[in-house]
Amino acid sequence: MKLAVYTKAGQVGLTEINRPQIEAPNDAIIRIVRTCVCGSDLWHYRNPDIEKGHQNSGHEAIGIVEETGDAVTTVKPGDFVIAPFTHGCGECDACRAGFDGTCDRHIGNNWSDGVQAEYMRFEYANWALIKIPGQPSDYTEGMLKSLLTLADVMPTGYHAARVADVKPGDKVVVIGDGAVGQCAVIAAKMRGASQIVLMSRHEDRQKMALESGATAVIAERGEEGIAKVREILGGGADVALECVGTEAAVDQALGVLHNGGRMGFVGVPHYNNRALGSTFAQNITVAGGAASVTTYDKQILLKAVLDGDINPGRVFTKSYRLDEIDQAYQDMDERKTIKSMIVFD
Ligand SMILES: [Zn+2]
Ligand SMILES: [Zn+2]
């Protein structure tokens, strides 16, 4: 089968490898129907030290179950499923508390990778996979896009809002206008925020967020951006959702909050100088980490997509075939698309 690999900084190519096999009783082999490029993949793509042939970090897919291990009883070959980027066991304390993105059974993180490929092996399939009713041919392309967001970006945006406890009436600021930021806007609206301000300098992304429930967009950054938020909200925000992962984004999030506010962060941190205690003087609640993809999909998000209540699939503004994977990365890196989807026949 074909698998995307990083060939050098700024370049992705395909290699031919054997199809993955069942290795553990709780594994499933999935034939991929749609996958995509993640904002987090771009960190590897741009890395000047990436070694040739390094497996892609792609981790979001929907597909058809081909084969299951002996312990898998919840899905069977032929089922259409969401393959979350995380692999919760569903039984440990973390999973039971609704934090399957950081399942206790895993040491370190529990992310998929190598999913920009024709097939994948999915661990902890029995609990973590989410069955989608029917078959791909039952859905429009727009609906398939929304179902694909349920593997990562929509639950990730939702996670920021959940850990920051967005409640009805809250004033929320979203930092980051990429796919996760767009989904965080949707999530804030689902949870009843009365005002949702997106920090964004790109017209197409501003427009998308306004259609999803944002009540204002602010192009300014830094101190100027913070002043503008306070002007629009008539004071500080109750909640800031940080969906980027840089120090500047964290500063922006902390800066817009009133004392006692809450920050949810889901941007994979590319900083390491935030000491516990740095928010003491403002009494700010800080929470974040990998999303509880399976929990949110099963409890709320799959139904919201199937009912047409939310349309997160709009973040996929361009589609490619697997042999166009290099272009898919390049266009996303150059902001020609918000998120690149890979389509299989
Ligand atoms: Zn992702
Ligand atoms: Zn677990």
Coordinates of C-alpha atoms and ligand atoms in Angstrom, one line a residue:
M1 CA 0.0 0.0 0.0
K2 CA 1.0 3.6 -0.3
L3 CA 2.1 5.7 2.7
A4 CA 3.1 9.3 2.7
V5 CA 6.6 10.1 4.2
Y6 CA 8.6 13.2 4.8
T7 CA 11.4 13.3 2.2
K8 CA 13.0 16.6 3.4
A9 CA 12.0 19.9 5.0
G10 CA 9.1 21.2 3.0
Q11 CA 8.5 18.0 1.0
V12 CA 6.3 14.9 1.3
G13 CA 6.4 11.9 -1.0
L14 CA 4.9 8.4 -1.2
T15 CA 6.5 5.1 -0.5
E16 CA 5.2 1.5 -0.9
I17 CA 5.0 -0.6 2.2
N18 CA 3.2 -3.8 3.3
R19 CA -0.4 -3.4 4.6
P20 CA -0.5 -3.2 8.4
Q21 CA -1.6 -6.4 10.2
I22 CA -3.4 -7.1 13.4
E23 CA -0.8 -7.2 16.2
A24 CA -3.0 -7.2 19.3
P25 CA -6.5 -8.5 20.2
N26 CA -7.8 -5.0 20.5
D27 CA -6.5 -3.8 17.0
A28 CA -8.5 -3.1 13.9
I29 CA -7.3 -2.6 10.4
I30 CA -9.1 0.2 8.6
R31 CA -9.2 1.1 4.9
I32 CA -9.1 4.8 4.8
V33 CA -11.8 6.7 3.0
R34 CA -10.8 10.3 3.9
T35 CA -7.8 11.6 5.7
C36 CA -6.2 15.0 6.0
V37 CA -3.3 17.3 6.9
C38 CA -3.3 18.7 10.5
G39 CA -1.8 22.0 11.6
S40 CA 0.4 19.9 13.8
D41 CA 1.8 18.0 10.8
L42 CA 3.2 21.3 9.5
W43 CA 5.6 21.5 12.4
H44 CA 7.2 18.3 11.1
Y45 CA 6.9 19.4 7.4
R46 CA 8.8 22.6 8.1
N47 CA 11.4 20.9 10.4
P48 CA 14.9 21.4 8.8
D49 CA 16.2 18.4 10.7
I50 CA 13.5 15.9 9.5
E51 CA 15.2 12.7 8.3
K52 CA 14.4 11.3 4.9
G53 CA 11.6 8.7 4.9
H54 CA 10.2 9.8 8.3
Q55 CA 6.7 8.5 8.6
N56 CA 4.0 11.2 8.3
S57 CA 2.4 12.4 11.5
G58 CA -1.1 12.3 10.0
H59 CA -3.6 11.1 12.5
E60 CA -7.2 11.8 11.4
A61 CA -9.3 9.5 9.3
I62 CA -12.7 8.0 8.6
G63 CA -12.8 4.6 6.9
I64 CA -14.1 1.1 6.6
V65 CA -13.1 -1.7 9.1
E66 CA -11.3 -4.4 7.2
E67 CA -10.3 -6.8 10.0
T68 CA -10.6 -6.9 13.8
G69 CA -8.7 -8.6 16.6
D70 CA -10.3 -11.2 18.8
A71 CA -11.2 -8.7 21.6
V72 CA -13.1 -6.3 19.4
T73 CA -16.8 -6.7 19.6
T74 CA -18.2 -3.2 19.0
V75 CA -17.3 -3.0 15.3
K76 CA -17.0 -5.6 12.6
P77 CA -15.6 -5.7 9.0
G78 CA -17.5 -3.5 6.7
D79 CA -18.5 -0.9 9.4
F80 CA -17.9 2.8 8.6
V81 CA -16.0 4.4 11.5
I82 CA -14.4 7.6 12.7
A83 CA -10.7 6.8 13.6
P84 CA -9.9 9.4 16.4
F85 CA -6.3 10.6 16.7
T86 CA -6.4 9.2 20.3
H87 CA -6.9 5.7 21.5
G88 CA -8.7 5.7 24.8
C89 CA -9.3 2.3 26.5
G90 CA -12.6 3.4 28.0
E91 CA -11.9 1.7 31.3
C92 CA -9.1 3.5 33.2
D93 CA -9.7 6.5 35.5
A94 CA -8.8 9.1 32.9
C95 CA -11.2 7.6 30.3
R96 CA -14.0 7.3 32.8
A97 CA -13.5 10.9 33.9
G98 CA -13.9 11.9 30.2
F99 CA -10.2 12.4 29.4
D100 CA -9.6 9.6 26.9
G101 CA -7.2 11.9 25.0
T102 CA -4.8 11.2 27.8
C103 CA -5.8 7.6 28.7
D104 CA -3.9 6.2 31.7
R105 CA -3.0 3.0 29.8
H106 CA -0.6 4.9 27.5
I107 CA 2.8 6.1 28.4
G108 CA 3.4 9.5 26.9
N109 CA 0.8 10.4 24.3
N110 CA -1.5 8.1 22.5
W111 CA -1.7 9.7 19.1
S112 CA -2.0 7.9 15.8
D113 CA 0.5 8.6 13.1
G114 CA 1.1 7.4 9.5
V115 CA -2.6 7.8 8.7
Q116 CA -1.9 9.6 5.4
A117 CA -1.9 6.2 3.8
E118 CA -4.3 3.6 2.3
Y119 CA -4.7 1.5 5.4
M120 CA -4.0 2.0 9.1
R121 CA -3.8 -0.2 12.2
F122 CA -5.9 1.2 15.0
E123 CA -5.1 0.3 18.6
Y124 CA -7.7 0.1 21.4
A125 CA -10.3 -0.2 18.7
N126 CA -13.1 -1.7 20.8
W127 CA -13.8 1.4 22.8
A128 CA -12.1 4.2 20.9
L129 CA -13.6 3.7 17.4
I130 CA -16.9 5.4 16.7
K131 CA -19.3 3.7 14.3
I132 CA -21.0 5.9 11.8
P133 CA -24.5 4.7 10.6
G134 CA -24.5 3.4 7.0
Q135 CA -21.8 3.6 4.4
P136 CA -19.8 6.5 2.9
S137 CA -22.0 6.4 -0.2
D138 CA -25.0 7.4 2.0
Y139 CA -23.4 10.8 2.7
T140 CA -22.7 14.0 0.7
E141 CA -19.2 15.1 0.3
G142 CA -19.9 18.0 2.7
M143 CA -21.2 15.5 5.3
L144 CA -18.1 13.3 4.9
K145 CA -16.0 16.4 5.6
S146 CA -17.8 17.1 8.8
L147 CA -17.5 13.4 9.8
L148 CA -13.7 13.6 9.2
T149 CA -13.4 16.7 11.5
L150 CA -14.7 14.4 14.3
A151 CA -11.4 12.5 14.2
D152 CA -9.6 15.6 15.7
V153 CA -10.3 19.2 15.1
M154 CA -14.0 19.5 16.1
P155 CA -13.5 17.5 19.3
T156 CA -10.3 19.5 19.9
G157 CA -12.1 22.8 19.6
Y158 CA -14.8 21.4 21.9
H159 CA -12.2 20.3 24.4
A160 CA -10.9 23.8 24.8
A161 CA -14.4 25.0 25.5
R162 CA -15.1 22.1 27.9
V163 CA -12.0 22.3 30.0
A164 CA -12.5 26.1 30.3
D165 CA -16.1 25.4 31.3
V166 CA -17.8 27.7 28.7
K167 CA -21.3 28.3 30.1
P168 CA -24.4 30.0 28.8
G169 CA -23.9 33.7 28.7
D170 CA -20.1 33.6 28.8
K171 CA -18.0 36.1 26.8
V172 CA -15.5 34.0 24.9
V173 CA -12.4 34.9 22.9
V174 CA -10.9 32.4 20.5
I175 CA -7.2 32.7 19.6
G176 CA -6.3 31.0 16.3
D177 CA -8.4 31.1 13.1
G178 CA -7.2 27.7 11.7
A179 CA -9.4 24.6 11.7
V180 CA -9.3 24.1 15.5
G181 CA -10.0 27.8 16.2
Q182 CA -13.0 27.6 13.8
C183 CA -14.2 24.5 15.6
A184 CA -13.7 26.3 19.0
V185 CA -16.1 29.0 17.8
I186 CA -18.7 26.3 17.0
A187 CA -18.2 24.7 20.4
A188 CA -18.5 28.0 22.3
K189 CA -21.8 28.6 20.5
M190 CA -23.0 25.0 21.3
R191 CA -22.3 25.6 24.9
G192 CA -24.3 28.9 24.9
A193 CA -21.7 31.6 24.9
S194 CA -23.4 35.0 24.4
Q195 CA -20.4 36.7 22.8
I196 CA -17.6 35.0 20.8
V197 CA -14.7 37.1 19.5
L198 CA -12.2 35.5 17.1
M199 CA -8.7 37.0 16.7
S200 CA -8.1 36.7 12.9
R201 CA -6.4 38.7 10.2
H202 CA -7.7 36.6 7.2
E203 CA -10.9 37.6 5.6
D204 CA -12.0 34.1 4.5
R205 CA -11.5 32.8 8.0
Q206 CA -13.2 35.8 9.6
K207 CA -16.2 35.2 7.4
M208 CA -16.4 31.5 8.2
A209 CA -16.3 32.1 11.9
L210 CA -19.0 34.8 11.7
E211 CA -21.2 32.3 9.9
S212 CA -20.5 29.7 12.6
G213 CA -21.5 32.0 15.5
A214 CA -18.7 34.4 16.2
T215 CA -20.1 37.8 17.1
A216 CA -17.0 39.8 16.3
V217 CA -13.6 39.4 14.7
I218 CA -10.5 41.4 15.7
A219 CA -7.5 41.7 13.3
E220 CA -5.2 43.5 15.7
R221 CA -2.7 41.5 17.8
G222 CA -0.7 42.1 21.0
E223 CA -1.6 45.0 23.3
E224 CA -3.7 46.5 20.5
G225 CA -5.7 43.3 20.1
I226 CA -6.2 43.0 23.9
A227 CA -7.5 46.7 24.0
K228 CA -9.9 46.0 21.2
V229 CA -11.3 42.9 22.9
R230 CA -11.9 44.9 26.1
E231 CA -13.5 47.6 24.1
I232 CA -15.9 45.2 22.3
L233 CA -16.8 43.2 25.4
G234 CA -16.9 46.2 27.8
G235 CA -14.2 44.5 29.9
G236 CA -12.2 41.3 30.0
A237 CA -13.4 38.0 28.7
D238 CA -14.7 35.1 30.9
V239 CA -13.0 32.5 28.8
A240 CA -10.1 32.4 26.3
L241 CA -9.6 29.4 24.0
E242 CA -6.0 29.1 22.9
C243 CA -5.8 27.1 19.6
V244 CA -2.3 27.9 18.3
G245 CA 0.4 26.6 20.7
T246 CA 2.8 29.5 20.6
E247 CA 3.9 31.8 23.5
A248 CA 2.4 34.8 21.7
A249 CA -1.0 33.0 21.6
V250 CA -0.8 32.2 25.3
D251 CA 0.1 35.8 26.1
Q252 CA -2.9 36.9 24.0
A253 CA -5.3 34.5 25.7
L254 CA -4.1 35.5 29.2
G255 CA -4.2 39.2 28.3
V256 CA -7.9 39.3 27.2
L257 CA -9.2 37.6 30.4
H258 CA -10.6 39.5 33.4
N259 CA -9.1 38.4 36.7
G260 CA -10.7 35.0 37.7
G261 CA -11.2 34.1 34.0
R262 CA -10.5 30.7 32.5
M263 CA -8.2 29.7 29.7
G264 CA -8.6 26.4 27.8
F265 CA -5.6 25.5 25.6
V266 CA -5.4 22.9 22.9
G267 CA -2.7 24.3 20.7
V268 CA 0.2 21.7 21.0
P269 CA 2.7 23.7 23.1
H270 CA 5.8 24.9 21.2
Y271 CA 7.0 26.8 24.3
N272 CA 8.3 25.6 27.6
N273 CA 8.8 28.7 29.8
R274 CA 5.3 28.9 31.3
A275 CA 5.9 28.3 35.0
L276 CA 3.1 27.1 37.2
G277 CA 2.3 30.2 39.2
S278 CA 2.6 32.7 36.3
T279 CA -1.2 33.2 36.4
F280 CA -1.4 33.5 40.2
A281 CA -1.8 37.3 40.3
Q282 CA -4.8 37.1 38.1
N283 CA -6.4 34.0 39.6
I284 CA -6.8 32.5 36.2
T285 CA -7.9 28.9 35.7
V286 CA -5.7 27.1 33.1
A287 CA -6.6 23.7 31.6
G288 CA -5.8 21.9 28.4
G289 CA -4.4 18.9 26.7
A290 CA -5.3 16.3 24.1
A291 CA -9.0 16.2 23.3
S292 CA -11.4 13.5 24.5
V293 CA -12.3 12.6 21.0
T294 CA -14.3 9.4 21.5
T295 CA -16.2 10.7 24.5
Y296 CA -17.3 13.9 22.8
D297 CA -18.2 12.1 19.5
K298 CA -20.3 9.5 21.3
Q299 CA -22.0 11.9 23.7
I300 CA -22.7 14.9 21.5
L301 CA -20.7 15.7 18.3
L302 CA -21.7 12.8 16.0
K303 CA -25.3 13.5 16.6
A304 CA -24.9 17.2 16.1
V305 CA -23.2 16.6 12.7
L306 CA -25.8 14.0 11.6
D307 CA -28.6 16.3 12.7
G308 CA -27.1 19.1 10.7
D309 CA -26.8 21.3 13.8
I310 CA -23.1 22.0 13.1
N311 CA -21.1 22.1 9.9
P312 CA -17.4 21.9 10.9
G313 CA -16.5 20.3 7.5
R314 CA -16.3 23.7 6.0
V315 CA -12.7 23.9 7.3
F316 CA -11.7 21.6 4.4
T317 CA -11.5 24.2 1.7
K318 CA -9.5 22.0 -0.7
S319 CA -9.3 18.3 -1.5
Y320 CA -6.5 16.2 -3.0
R321 CA -5.7 12.6 -4.0
L322 CA -3.0 10.8 -2.0
D323 CA -0.5 11.2 -4.8
E324 CA -1.0 15.0 -4.5
I325 CA -0.1 14.9 -0.8
D326 CA 2.9 17.3 -1.3
Q327 CA 0.6 19.9 -2.8
A328 CA -1.9 19.3 0.1
Y329 CA 0.8 20.2 2.6
Q330 CA 2.2 23.1 0.6
D331 CA -1.2 24.8 0.1
M332 CA -2.0 24.5 3.8
D333 CA 1.5 25.8 4.7
E334 CA 1.0 28.8 2.4
R335 CA -2.6 29.3 3.8
K336 CA -4.2 28.7 0.4
T337 CA -6.5 26.3 2.3
I338 CA -7.6 26.2 5.9
K339 CA -7.3 22.4 6.0
S340 CA -6.4 19.9 3.2
M341 CA -8.5 16.8 2.8
I342 CA -7.2 13.6 1.1
V343 CA -9.9 11.7 -0.9
F344 CA -9.7 8.0 -1.8
D345 CA -12.0 6.2 -4.2
Ligands
ZN1 ZN -4.7 16.8 14.0
ZN2 ZN -8.1 4.7 29.3

